[in-house]
Coordinates of C-alpha atoms in Angstrom, one line a residue:
X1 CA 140.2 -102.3 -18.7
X2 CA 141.7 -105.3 -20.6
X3 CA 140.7 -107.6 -18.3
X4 CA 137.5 -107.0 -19.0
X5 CA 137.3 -106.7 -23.1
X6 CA 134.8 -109.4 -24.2
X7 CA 137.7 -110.8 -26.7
X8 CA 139.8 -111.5 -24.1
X9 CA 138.1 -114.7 -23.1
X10 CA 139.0 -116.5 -26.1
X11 CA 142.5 -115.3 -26.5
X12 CA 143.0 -116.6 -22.9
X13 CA 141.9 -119.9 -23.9
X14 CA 144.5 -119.7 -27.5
X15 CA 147.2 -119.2 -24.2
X16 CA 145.8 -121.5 -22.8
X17 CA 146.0 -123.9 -26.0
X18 CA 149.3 -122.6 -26.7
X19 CA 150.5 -124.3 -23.2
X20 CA 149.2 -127.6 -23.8
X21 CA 150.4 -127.6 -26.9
X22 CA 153.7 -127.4 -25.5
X23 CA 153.6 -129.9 -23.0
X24 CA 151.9 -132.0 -25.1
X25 CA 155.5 -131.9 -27.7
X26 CA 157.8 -132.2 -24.8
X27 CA 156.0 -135.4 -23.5
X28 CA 155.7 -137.0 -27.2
X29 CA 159.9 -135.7 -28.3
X30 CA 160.4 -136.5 -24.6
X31 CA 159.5 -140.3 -25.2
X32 CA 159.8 -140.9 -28.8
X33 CA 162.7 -139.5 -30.3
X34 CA 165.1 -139.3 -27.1
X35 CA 165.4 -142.3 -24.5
X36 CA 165.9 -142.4 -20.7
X37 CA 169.7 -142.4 -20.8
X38 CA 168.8 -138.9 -22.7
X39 CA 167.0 -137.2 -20.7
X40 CA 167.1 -139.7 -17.5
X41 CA 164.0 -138.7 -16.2
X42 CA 160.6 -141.3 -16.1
X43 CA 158.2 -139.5 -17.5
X44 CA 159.7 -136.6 -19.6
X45 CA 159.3 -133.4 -19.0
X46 CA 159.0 -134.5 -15.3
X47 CA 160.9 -136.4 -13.1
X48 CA 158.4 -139.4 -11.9
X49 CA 156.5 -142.7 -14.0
X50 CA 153.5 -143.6 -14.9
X51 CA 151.4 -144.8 -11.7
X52 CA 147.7 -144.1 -11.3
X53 CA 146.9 -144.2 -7.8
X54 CA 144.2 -142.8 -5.2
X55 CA 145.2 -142.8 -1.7
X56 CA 144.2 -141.5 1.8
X57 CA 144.7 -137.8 0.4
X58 CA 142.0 -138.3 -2.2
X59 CA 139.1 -137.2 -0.9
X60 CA 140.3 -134.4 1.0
X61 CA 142.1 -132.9 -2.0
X62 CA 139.0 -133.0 -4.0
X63 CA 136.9 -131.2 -1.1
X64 CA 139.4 -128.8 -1.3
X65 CA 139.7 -128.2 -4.7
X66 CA 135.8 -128.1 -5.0
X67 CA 135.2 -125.5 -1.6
X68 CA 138.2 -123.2 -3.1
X69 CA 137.0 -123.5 -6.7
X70 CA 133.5 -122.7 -5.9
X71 CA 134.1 -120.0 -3.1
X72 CA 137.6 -119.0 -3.1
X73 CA 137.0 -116.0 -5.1
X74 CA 133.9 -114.6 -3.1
X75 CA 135.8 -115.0 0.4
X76 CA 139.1 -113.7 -0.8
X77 CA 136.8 -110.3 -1.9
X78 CA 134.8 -110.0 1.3
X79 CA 137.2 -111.7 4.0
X80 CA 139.2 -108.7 5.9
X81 CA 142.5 -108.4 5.2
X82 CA 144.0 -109.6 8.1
X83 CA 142.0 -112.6 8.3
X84 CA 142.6 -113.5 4.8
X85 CA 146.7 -113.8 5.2
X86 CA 146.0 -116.8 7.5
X87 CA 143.0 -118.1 5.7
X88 CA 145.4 -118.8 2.7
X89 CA 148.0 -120.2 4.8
X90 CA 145.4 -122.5 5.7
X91 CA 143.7 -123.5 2.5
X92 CA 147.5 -123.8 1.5
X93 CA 148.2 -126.1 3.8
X94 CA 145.2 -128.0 3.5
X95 CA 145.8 -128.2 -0.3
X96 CA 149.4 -129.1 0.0
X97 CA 149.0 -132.0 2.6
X98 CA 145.9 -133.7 1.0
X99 CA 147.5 -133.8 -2.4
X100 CA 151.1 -135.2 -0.6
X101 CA 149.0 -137.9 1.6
X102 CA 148.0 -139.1 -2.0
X103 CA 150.4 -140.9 -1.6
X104 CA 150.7 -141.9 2.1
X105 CA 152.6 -140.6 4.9
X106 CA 155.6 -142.7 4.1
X107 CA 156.1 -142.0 0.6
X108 CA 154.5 -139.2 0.5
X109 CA 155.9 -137.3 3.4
X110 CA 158.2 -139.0 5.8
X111 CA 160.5 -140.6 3.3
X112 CA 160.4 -137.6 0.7
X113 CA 163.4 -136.0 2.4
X114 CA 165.1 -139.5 4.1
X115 CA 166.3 -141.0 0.7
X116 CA 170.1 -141.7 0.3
X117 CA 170.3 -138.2 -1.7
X118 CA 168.3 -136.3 0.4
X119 CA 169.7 -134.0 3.4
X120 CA 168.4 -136.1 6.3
X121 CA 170.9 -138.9 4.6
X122 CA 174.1 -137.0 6.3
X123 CA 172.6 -135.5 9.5
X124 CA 174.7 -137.7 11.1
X125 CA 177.8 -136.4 9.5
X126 CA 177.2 -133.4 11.3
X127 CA 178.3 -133.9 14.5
X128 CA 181.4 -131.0 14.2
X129 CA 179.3 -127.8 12.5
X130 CA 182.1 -125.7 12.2
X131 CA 184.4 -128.4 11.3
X132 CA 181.8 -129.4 8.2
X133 CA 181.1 -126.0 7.0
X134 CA 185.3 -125.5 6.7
X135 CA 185.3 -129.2 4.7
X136 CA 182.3 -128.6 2.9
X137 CA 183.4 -128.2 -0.3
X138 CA 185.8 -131.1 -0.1
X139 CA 183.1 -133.5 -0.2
X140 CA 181.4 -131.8 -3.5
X141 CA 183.1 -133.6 -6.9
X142 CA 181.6 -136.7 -7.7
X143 CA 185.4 -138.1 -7.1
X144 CA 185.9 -136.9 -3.8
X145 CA 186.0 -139.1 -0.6
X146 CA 182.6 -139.5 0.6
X147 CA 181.0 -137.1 -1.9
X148 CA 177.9 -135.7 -0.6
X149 CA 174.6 -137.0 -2.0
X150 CA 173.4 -135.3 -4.9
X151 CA 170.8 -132.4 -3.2
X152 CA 173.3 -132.1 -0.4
X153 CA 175.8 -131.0 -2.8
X154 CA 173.9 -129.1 -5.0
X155 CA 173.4 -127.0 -2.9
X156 CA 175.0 -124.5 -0.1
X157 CA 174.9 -125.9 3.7
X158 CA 172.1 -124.0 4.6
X159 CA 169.9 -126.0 2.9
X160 CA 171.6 -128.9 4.9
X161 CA 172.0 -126.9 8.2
X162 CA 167.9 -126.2 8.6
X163 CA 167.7 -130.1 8.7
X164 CA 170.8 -130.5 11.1
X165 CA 169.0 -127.6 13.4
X166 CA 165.6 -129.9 13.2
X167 CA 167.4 -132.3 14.5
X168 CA 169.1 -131.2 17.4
X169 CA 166.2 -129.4 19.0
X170 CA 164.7 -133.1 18.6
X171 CA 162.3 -133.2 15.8
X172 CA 164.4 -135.7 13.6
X173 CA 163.4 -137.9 10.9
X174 CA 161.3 -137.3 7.4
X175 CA 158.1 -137.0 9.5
X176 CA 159.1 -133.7 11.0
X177 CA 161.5 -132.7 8.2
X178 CA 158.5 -133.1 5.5
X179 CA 156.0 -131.2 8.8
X180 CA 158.4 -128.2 8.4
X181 CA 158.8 -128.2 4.9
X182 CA 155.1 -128.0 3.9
X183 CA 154.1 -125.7 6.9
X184 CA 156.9 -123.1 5.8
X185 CA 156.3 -123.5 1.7
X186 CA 152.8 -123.1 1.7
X187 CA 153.6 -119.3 3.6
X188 CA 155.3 -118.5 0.6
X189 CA 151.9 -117.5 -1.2
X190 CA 150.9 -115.3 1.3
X191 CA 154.1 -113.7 1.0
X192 CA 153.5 -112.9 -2.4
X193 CA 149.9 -111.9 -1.5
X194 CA 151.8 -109.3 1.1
X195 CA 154.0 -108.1 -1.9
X196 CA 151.2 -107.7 -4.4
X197 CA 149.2 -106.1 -2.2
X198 CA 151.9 -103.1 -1.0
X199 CA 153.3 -102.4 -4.4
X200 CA 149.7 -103.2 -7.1
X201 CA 146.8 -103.0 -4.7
X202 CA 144.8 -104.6 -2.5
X203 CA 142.0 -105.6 -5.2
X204 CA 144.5 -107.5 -7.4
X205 CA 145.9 -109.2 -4.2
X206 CA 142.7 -110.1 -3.1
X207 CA 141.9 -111.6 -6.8
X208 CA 145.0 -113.7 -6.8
X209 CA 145.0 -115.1 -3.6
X210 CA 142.4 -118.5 -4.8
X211 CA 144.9 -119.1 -7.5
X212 CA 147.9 -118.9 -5.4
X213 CA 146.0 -121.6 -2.8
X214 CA 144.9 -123.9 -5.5
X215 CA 147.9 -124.2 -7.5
X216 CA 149.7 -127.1 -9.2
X217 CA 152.7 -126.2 -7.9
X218 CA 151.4 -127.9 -4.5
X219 CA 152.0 -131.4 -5.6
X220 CA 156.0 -130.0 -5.3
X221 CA 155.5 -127.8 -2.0
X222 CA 154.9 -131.5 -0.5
X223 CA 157.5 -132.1 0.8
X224 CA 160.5 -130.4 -1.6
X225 CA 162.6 -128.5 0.4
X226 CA 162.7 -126.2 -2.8
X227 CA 159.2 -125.4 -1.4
X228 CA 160.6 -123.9 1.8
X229 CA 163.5 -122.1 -0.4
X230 CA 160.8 -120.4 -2.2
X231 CA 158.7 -119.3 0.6
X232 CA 162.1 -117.3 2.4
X233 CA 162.6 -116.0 -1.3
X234 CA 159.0 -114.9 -1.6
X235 CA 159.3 -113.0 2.3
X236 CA 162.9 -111.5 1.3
X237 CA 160.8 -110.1 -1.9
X238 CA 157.2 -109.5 0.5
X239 CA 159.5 -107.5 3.1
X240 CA 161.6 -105.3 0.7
X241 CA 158.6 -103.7 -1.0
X242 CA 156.6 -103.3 2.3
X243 CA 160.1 -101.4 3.1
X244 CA 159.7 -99.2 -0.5
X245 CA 156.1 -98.6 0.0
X246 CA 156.3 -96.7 3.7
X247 CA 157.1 -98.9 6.1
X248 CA 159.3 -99.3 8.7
X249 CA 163.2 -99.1 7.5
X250 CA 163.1 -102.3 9.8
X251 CA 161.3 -104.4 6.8
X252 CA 164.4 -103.6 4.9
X253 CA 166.5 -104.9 7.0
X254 CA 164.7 -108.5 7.5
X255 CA 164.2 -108.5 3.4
X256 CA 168.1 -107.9 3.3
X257 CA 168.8 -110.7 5.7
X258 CA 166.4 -113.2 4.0
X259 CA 168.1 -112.3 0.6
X260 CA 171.2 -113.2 2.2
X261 CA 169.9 -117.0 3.7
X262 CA 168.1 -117.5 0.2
X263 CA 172.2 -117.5 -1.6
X264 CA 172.9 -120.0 1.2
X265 CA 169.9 -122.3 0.1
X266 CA 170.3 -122.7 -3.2
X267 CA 173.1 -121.2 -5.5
X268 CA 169.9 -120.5 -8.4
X269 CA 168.4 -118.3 -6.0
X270 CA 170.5 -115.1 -6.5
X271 CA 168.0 -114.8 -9.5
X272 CA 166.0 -113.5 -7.2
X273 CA 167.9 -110.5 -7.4
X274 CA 165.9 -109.9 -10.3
X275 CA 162.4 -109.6 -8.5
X276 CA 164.2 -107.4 -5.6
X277 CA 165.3 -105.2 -8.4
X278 CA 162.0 -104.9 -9.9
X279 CA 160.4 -103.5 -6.3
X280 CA 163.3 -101.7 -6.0
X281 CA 162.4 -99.6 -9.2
X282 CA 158.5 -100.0 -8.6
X283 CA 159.2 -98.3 -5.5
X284 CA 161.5 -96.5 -6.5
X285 CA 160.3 -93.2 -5.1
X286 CA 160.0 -94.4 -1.7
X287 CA 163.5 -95.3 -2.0
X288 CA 163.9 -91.7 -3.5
X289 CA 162.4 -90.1 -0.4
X290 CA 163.9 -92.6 2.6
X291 CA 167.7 -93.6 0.6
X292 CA 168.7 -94.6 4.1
X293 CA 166.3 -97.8 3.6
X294 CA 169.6 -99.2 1.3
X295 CA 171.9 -99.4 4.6
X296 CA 169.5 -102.0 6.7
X297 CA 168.8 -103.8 3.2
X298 CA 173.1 -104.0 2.7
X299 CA 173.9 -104.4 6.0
X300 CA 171.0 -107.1 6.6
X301 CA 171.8 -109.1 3.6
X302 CA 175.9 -109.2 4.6
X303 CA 174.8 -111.4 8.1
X304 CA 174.7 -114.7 6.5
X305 CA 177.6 -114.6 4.1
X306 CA 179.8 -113.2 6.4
X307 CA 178.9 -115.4 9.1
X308 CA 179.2 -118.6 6.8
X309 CA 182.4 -117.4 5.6
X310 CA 184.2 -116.9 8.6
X311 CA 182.9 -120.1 9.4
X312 CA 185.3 -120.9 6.6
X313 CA 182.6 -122.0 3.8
X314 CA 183.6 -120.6 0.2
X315 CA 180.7 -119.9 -1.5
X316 CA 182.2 -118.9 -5.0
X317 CA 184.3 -122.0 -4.8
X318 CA 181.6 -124.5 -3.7
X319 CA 179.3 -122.5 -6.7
X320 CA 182.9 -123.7 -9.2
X321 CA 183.3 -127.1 -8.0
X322 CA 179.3 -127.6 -8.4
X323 CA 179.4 -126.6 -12.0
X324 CA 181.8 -129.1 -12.3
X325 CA 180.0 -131.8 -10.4
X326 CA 177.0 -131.1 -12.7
X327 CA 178.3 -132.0 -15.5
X328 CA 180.0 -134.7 -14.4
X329 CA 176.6 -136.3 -13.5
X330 CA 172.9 -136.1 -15.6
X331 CA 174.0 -132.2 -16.6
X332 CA 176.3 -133.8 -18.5
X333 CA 173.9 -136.3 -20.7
X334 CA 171.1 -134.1 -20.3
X335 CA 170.8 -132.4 -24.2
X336 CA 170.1 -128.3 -23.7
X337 CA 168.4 -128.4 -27.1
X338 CA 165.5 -130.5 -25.3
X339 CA 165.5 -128.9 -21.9
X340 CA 165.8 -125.2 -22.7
X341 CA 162.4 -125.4 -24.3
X342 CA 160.7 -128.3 -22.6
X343 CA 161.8 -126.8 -18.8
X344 CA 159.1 -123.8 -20.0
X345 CA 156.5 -127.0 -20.1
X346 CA 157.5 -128.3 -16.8
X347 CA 156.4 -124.5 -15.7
X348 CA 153.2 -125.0 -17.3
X349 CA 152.3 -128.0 -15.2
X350 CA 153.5 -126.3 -12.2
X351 CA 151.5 -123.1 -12.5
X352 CA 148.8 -124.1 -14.6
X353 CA 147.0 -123.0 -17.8
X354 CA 145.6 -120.4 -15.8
X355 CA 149.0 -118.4 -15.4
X356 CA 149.4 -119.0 -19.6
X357 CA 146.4 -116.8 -19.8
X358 CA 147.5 -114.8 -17.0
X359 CA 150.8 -113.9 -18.9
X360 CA 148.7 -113.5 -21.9
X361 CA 146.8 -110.4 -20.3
X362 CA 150.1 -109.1 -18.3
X363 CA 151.9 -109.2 -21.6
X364 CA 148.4 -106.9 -22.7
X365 CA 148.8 -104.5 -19.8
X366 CA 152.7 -104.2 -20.5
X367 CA 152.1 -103.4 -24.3
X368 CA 149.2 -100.9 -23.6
X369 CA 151.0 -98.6 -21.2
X370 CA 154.7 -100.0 -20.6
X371 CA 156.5 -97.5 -19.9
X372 CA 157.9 -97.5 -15.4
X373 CA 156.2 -94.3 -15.2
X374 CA 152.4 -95.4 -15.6
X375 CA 153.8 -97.7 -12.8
X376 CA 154.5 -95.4 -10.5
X377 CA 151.0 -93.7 -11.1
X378 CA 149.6 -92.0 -8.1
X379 CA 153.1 -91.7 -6.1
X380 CA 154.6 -94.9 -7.0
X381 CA 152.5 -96.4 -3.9
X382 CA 149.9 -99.3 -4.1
X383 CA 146.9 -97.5 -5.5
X384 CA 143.7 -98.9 -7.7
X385 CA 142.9 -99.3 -11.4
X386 CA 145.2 -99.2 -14.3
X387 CA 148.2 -97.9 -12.5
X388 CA 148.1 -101.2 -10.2
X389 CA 147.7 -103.1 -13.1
X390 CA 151.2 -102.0 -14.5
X391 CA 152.5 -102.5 -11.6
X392 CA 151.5 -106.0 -10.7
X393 CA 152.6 -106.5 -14.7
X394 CA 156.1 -105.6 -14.1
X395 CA 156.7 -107.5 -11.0
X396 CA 155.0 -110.9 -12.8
X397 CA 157.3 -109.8 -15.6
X398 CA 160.7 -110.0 -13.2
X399 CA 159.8 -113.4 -12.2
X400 CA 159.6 -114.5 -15.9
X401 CA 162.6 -113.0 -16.5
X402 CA 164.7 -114.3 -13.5
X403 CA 162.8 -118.1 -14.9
X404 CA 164.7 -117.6 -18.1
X405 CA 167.7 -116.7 -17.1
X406 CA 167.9 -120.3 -15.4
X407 CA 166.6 -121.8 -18.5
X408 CA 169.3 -120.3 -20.6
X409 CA 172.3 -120.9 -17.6
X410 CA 171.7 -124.4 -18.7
X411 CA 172.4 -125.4 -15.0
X412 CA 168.3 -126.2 -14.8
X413 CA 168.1 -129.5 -17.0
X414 CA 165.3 -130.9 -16.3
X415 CA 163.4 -131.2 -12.4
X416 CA 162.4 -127.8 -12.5
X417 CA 159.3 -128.8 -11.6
X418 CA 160.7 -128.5 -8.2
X419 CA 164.1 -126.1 -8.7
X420 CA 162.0 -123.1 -10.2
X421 CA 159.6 -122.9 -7.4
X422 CA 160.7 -120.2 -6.1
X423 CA 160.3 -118.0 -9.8
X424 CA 156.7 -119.9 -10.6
X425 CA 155.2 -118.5 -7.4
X426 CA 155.3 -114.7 -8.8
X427 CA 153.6 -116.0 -12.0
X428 CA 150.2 -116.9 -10.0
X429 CA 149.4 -113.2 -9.7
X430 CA 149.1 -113.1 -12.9
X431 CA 146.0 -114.7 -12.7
X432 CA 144.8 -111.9 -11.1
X433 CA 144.0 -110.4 -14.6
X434 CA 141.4 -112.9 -15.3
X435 CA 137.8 -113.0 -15.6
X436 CA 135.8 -116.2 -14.5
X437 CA 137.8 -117.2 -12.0
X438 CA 135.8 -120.4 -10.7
X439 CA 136.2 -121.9 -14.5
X440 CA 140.1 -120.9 -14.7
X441 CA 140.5 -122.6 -10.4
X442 CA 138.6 -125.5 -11.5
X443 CA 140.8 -126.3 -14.3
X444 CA 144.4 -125.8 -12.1
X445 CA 142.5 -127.9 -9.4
X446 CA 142.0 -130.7 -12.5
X447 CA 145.7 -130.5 -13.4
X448 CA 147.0 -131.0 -10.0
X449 CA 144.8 -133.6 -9.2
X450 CA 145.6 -135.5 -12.5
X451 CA 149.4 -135.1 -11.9
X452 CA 149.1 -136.2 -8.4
X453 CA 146.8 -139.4 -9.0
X454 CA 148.6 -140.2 -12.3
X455 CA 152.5 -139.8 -11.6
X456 CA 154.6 -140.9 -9.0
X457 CA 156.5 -137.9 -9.0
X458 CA 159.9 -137.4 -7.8
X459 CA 163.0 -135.8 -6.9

């Protein structure tokens, strides 16, 4: 197996170099040959400054790092399968809140999502649902009476409406709004766990679930709403190929209906057709055998667009009139020649250097035995071995490719750190490929505790 070819370890640490490498020459262009009114970010690549810190978080992210570090991998072999789902939710959690109360419950939860261009800044515009879904798009240009705040309008109401609906059932304010927001992002691993597991195998799955607990990406998933995008992504992608692999048409028709909220979340997030297109063709005999599983999957994700557009909310216009607003603001100023390459670094400190040499030994498995066939070994179900290895290499392979796309749209300058969370989280299974998995968890642990102690990040 390649994963297990004595020169592997040090070409995973030349990845690993590789990626530092990078981020090392977007941080040094970033702050010496372009200023803030370039790239109008803090501390390029990321959006945030320079503030070392500790804070009530501290020492709880460090137990946590050190407990998942040192016995992650041996409980994630041994733990059953149904106990393991909810033990990652919980280490997720546990992860996600002690590295966010770094910086204090105010800033670093309650008033993450109450600043003036956050979504709980026009909750109370709301009063009229129907009535501000039909003038939503009125409210988008930069020039239009009371233009929405920046994340309100860069996005579709969904995104707003979960906030509204937190609201109204009487959990208001940043304390609930950032409660909800972790507790639903840090599900989004175990998705992907659920995903892995039916399409490449249960032993991969089981090999990547530390690394999708302990990584970087956390110090975003607290308290982004990107966070909770991701995680409805990742269970659109988790049900579809539990649907392709045997299960009930039913899973179809939830997948289709999640794919259909995830457009109304964010407008980036119909990449994510990419990853359903890759189970699609990973299962693609399933689909073979059971074609009917298409109708729930259409018909499922037609329920939200429909029912926001005879609402009277126009998503292709609203998607128009946000291109425009874009660059009208930072899209404008922001230079592609910087971001389309130093975005890829922002990746790095979100997934780690343990992904790099991750991608390093998917790239191995693809070039070995590439062709779709060898991943559809054994009935194109979840098996064991190589034929799960090419499998879990294609689907980390879609998410890189739906990652790019952004990159290249040039609609993602810059604060991707947050915006691609929804593409980074089907890197971590890459990590599945490695060997010495308590070195490679101790060194995401390092980065996410350095970014989190030394940065006030930001969004």
């Amino acid at each position: 197996m390649t994963s297990t070819r004595p020169r592997s370890v040090p070409r995973d640490l030349y990845a690993a170099t590789a990626a530092v490498l990078l981020v090392t020459a977007a941080v040094l262009v970033g702050r010496y040959v372009y200023t803030y009114d370039d790239l109008i970010v803090g501390w390029p690549p990321l959006l945030g400054r320079w503030d070392p810190h500790l804070g009530p978080g501290t020492p709880a992210a460090l137990v946590v790092a050190a407990a998942v570090a040192a016995y992650g991998p041996a409980v994630a072999a041994r733990l059953p399968w149904r106990a393991l789902l909810p033990s990652v939710w919980g280490a997720a959690l546990a992860w996600i809140w002690s590295l966010a109360l770094v910086d204090g419950w105010e800033r670093g939860v309650a008033g993450r999502l109450a600043t003036r261009q956050e979504y709980l800044s026009v909750v109370g515009r709301w009063h009229d649902v129907p009535a501000t879904l039909r003038d939503f798009t009125g409210h988008i240009l930069l020039h239009s009476p009371d233009n929405w705040p920046a994340h309100v309008a860069g996005h579709p109401p969904a995104a707003t409406l979960v906030y509204v609906l937190l609201d109204r059932i009487g959990l208001g304010g940043g304390g609930w709004a950032g409660a909800f927001t972790i507790t639903v992002g840090a599900t989004g691993g175990v998705a992907v766990l659920v995903a892995v597991r039916a399409l490449a195998g249960e032993r991969l799955a089981r090999r990547a679930a530390p690394f999708l607990v302990l990584a970087p990406a956390a110090v975003w998933l607290g308290t982004s709403a990107d966070g909770c995008f991701a995680a409805v992504a990742a269970w659109a992608v988790a049900l579809l190929a539990l649907a392709v692999t045997g299960r009930s048409p039913w899973w179809a028709a939830g997948s289709g209906l999640l794919f259909g909220l995830t457009c109304y979340l964010s407008y980036g997030l119909t990449l994510c057709a990419v990853i359903a297109a890759a189970v699609l063709l990973l299962g693609r005999r399933g689909v073979r055998e059971r074609p009917v599983l298409l109708v729930p999957l259409l018909a499922g994700a037609a329920v939200v667009p429909v029912a926001f557009t005879v609402a009277g909310f126009d998503w292709w216009e609203a998607y128009h009139l946000l291109v425009t607003r874009y660059y009208e603001g930072a899209g404008g100023v922001r230079p592609y020649g910087y971001w389309v390459w130093a975005n890829l670094a922002c990746t790095v400190l979100i997934t780690g250097l343990a992904t790099a040499a991750g991608l390093r030994r998917a790239g191995g498995v693809l070039a070995a035995r590439g062709r779709t066939g060898d991943a559809e070994a054994e009935g194109g179900r979840a098996g064991g071995g190589r034929a799960g290895e090419v499998r879990l290499a294609w689907l980390v392979a879609a998410g890189l490719l739906a990652l790019l796309a952004a990159d290249l749209s040039g609609m993602s300058k810059a604060e991707t750190e947050r915006i691609w969370l929804p593409f980074a989280l089907w890197l971590l299974p890459a990590c599945a490929f490695l060997t010495r998995p308590r070195g490679w968890l101790t060194a995401q642990a390092v980065l996410a505790l350095l970014l989190n102690h030394l940065l006030a990040t930001g969004w």
